[in-house]
Coordinates of C-alpha atoms in Angstrom, one line a residue:
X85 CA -36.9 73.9 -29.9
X86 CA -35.3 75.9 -32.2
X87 CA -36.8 76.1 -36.3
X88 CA -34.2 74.8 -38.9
X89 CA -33.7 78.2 -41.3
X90 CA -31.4 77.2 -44.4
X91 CA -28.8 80.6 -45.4
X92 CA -26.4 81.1 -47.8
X93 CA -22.9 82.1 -46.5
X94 CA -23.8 85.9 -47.2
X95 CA -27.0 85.5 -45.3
X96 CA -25.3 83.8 -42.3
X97 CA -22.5 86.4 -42.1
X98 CA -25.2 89.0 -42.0
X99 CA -27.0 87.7 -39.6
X100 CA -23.7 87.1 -37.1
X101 CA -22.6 90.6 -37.8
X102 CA -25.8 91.8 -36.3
X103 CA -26.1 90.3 -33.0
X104 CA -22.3 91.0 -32.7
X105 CA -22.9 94.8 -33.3
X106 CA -25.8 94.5 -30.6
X107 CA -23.8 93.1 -28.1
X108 CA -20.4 94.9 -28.5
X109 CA -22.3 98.3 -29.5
X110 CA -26.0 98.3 -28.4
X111 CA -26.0 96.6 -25.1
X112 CA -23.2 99.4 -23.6
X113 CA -24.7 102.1 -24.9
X114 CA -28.4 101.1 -23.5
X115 CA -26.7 100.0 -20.1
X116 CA -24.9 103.7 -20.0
X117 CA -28.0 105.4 -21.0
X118 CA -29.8 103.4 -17.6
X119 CA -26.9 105.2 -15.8
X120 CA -27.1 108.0 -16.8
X121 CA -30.7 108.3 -16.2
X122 CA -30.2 106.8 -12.7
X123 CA -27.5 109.7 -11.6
X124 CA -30.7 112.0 -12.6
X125 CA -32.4 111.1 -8.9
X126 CA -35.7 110.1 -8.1
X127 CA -36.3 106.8 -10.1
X128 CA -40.1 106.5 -9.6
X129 CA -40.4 109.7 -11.1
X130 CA -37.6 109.6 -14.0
X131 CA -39.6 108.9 -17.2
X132 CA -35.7 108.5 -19.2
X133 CA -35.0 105.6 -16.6
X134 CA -38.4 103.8 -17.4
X135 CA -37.5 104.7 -21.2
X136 CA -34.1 103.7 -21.4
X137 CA -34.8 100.2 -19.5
X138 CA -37.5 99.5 -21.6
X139 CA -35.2 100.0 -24.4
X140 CA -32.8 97.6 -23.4
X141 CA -35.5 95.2 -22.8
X142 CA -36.3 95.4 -26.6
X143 CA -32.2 94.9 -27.1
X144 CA -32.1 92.0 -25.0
X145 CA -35.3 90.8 -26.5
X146 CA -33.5 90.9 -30.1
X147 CA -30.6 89.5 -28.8
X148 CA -32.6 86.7 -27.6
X149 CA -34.4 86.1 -30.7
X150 CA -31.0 86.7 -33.7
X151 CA -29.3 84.0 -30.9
X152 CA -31.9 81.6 -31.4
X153 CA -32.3 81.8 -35.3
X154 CA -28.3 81.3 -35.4
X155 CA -29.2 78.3 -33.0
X156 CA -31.3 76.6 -36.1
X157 CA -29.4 78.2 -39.0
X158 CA -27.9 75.6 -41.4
X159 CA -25.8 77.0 -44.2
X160 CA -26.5 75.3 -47.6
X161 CA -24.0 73.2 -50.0
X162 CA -25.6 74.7 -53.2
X163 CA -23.6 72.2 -55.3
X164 CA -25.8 69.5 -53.5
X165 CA -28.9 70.7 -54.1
X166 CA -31.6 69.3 -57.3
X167 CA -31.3 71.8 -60.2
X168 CA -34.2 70.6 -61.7
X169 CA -36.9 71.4 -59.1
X170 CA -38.1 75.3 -57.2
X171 CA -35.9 74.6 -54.1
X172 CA -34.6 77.6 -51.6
X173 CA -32.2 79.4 -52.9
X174 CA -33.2 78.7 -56.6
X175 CA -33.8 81.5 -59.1
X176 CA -37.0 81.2 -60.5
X177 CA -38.3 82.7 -63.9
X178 CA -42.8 83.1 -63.6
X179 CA -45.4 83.9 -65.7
X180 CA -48.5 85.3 -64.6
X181 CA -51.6 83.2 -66.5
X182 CA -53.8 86.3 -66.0
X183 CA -51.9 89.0 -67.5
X184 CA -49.0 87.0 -69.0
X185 CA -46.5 89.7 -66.5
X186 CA -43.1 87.5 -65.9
X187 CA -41.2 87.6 -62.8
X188 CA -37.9 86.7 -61.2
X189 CA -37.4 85.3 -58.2
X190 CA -35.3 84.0 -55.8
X191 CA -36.5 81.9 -53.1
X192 CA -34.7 82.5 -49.8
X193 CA -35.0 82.0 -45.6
X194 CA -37.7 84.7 -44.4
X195 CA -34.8 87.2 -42.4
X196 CA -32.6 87.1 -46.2
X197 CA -36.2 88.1 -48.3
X198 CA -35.8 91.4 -49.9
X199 CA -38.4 91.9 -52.4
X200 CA -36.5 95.6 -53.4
X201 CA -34.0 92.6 -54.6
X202 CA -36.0 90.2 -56.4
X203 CA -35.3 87.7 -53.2
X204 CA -38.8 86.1 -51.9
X205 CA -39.2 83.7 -48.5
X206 CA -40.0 80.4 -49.3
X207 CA -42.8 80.6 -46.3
X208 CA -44.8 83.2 -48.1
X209 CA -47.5 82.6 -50.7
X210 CA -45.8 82.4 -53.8
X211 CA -42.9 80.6 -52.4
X212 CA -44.5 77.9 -51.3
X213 CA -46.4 78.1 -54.5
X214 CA -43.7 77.1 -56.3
X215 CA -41.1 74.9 -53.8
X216 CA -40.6 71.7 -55.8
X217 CA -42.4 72.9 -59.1
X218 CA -40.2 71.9 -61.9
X219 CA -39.7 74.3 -65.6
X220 CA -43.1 73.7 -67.4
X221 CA -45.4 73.0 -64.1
X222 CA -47.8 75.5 -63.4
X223 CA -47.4 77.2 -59.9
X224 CA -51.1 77.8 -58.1
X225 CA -50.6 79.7 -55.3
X226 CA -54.0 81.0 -52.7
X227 CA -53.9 84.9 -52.4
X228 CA -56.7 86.4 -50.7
X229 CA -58.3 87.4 -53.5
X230 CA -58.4 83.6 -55.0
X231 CA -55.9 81.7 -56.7
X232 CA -53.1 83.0 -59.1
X233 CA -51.7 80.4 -61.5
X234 CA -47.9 81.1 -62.5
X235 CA -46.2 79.0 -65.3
X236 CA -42.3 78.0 -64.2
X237 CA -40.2 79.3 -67.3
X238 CA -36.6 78.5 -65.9
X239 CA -34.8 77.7 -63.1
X240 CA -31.5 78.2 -62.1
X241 CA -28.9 78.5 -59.5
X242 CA -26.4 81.3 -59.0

């Protein structure tokens, strides 16, 4: 069975426009590279055959896997969701106890994280740290080097 991953429209989209450039682009271009390599003769001795079937075993593979997260994908009514608590797709404002550093961050499925964009999966530490935390609780999330303690400063939805 299939895991349940919740996506914003832009996520989704992204995610459809992938395996839809691997089937209509990748997969003919790996199946003419495996003819190509077979017109090139003896196949038990052809290292670009073995290559370029391999290759499309890792396409197919892909395929497999983008077709199965699309299988469980949900897209989310943001206008439905509590405003009051950490939930995905929240923007949440931290503060690091420690060393009093703040943070922004908004909690997203695992394939949409970016952390180059401030955008942080809600099955990693700190986001599960702070799913269902509400402006004012304090956040203790286990890191391997112990346990950080973040206050929530402000939540919002964009």
């Amino acid at each position: 069975m299939s895991k349940v991953s919740y996506y914003t429209a832009e996520g989704l989209k992204k995610l459809r426009d992938e395996l839809n450039a691997l089937k209509d682009v990748e997969r003919p271009k790996a199946s003419q590279a495996i003819a190509e390599a077979r017109d090139k003769g003896d196949l038990s001795e052809n290292a670009e055959y073995d290559a370029a079937k391999e290759a499309q075993g890792l396409l197919e593979m892909r395929i497999s896997k983008l077709e199965e997260t699309l299988a469980g994908a949900r897209l989310i009514d943001e206008s439905q969701l509590d405003t009051s608590k950490a939930l995905i797709h929240s923007t949440v404002k931290i503060k690091n106890q420690t060393n009093g550093a703040q943070m922004t961050y908004k909690l997203v499925a695992q394939s949409e994280a970016d952390l180059k964009t401030g955008k942080i999966s809600v099955d990693s530490p700190i986001g599960k740290g702070l799913l269902g935390k509400s402006v004012g609780e304090i956040a203790e999330v286990q890191v391997p080097n112990g346990i950080m303690k973040f206050d929530i400063v402000e939540i919002t939805r964009e």
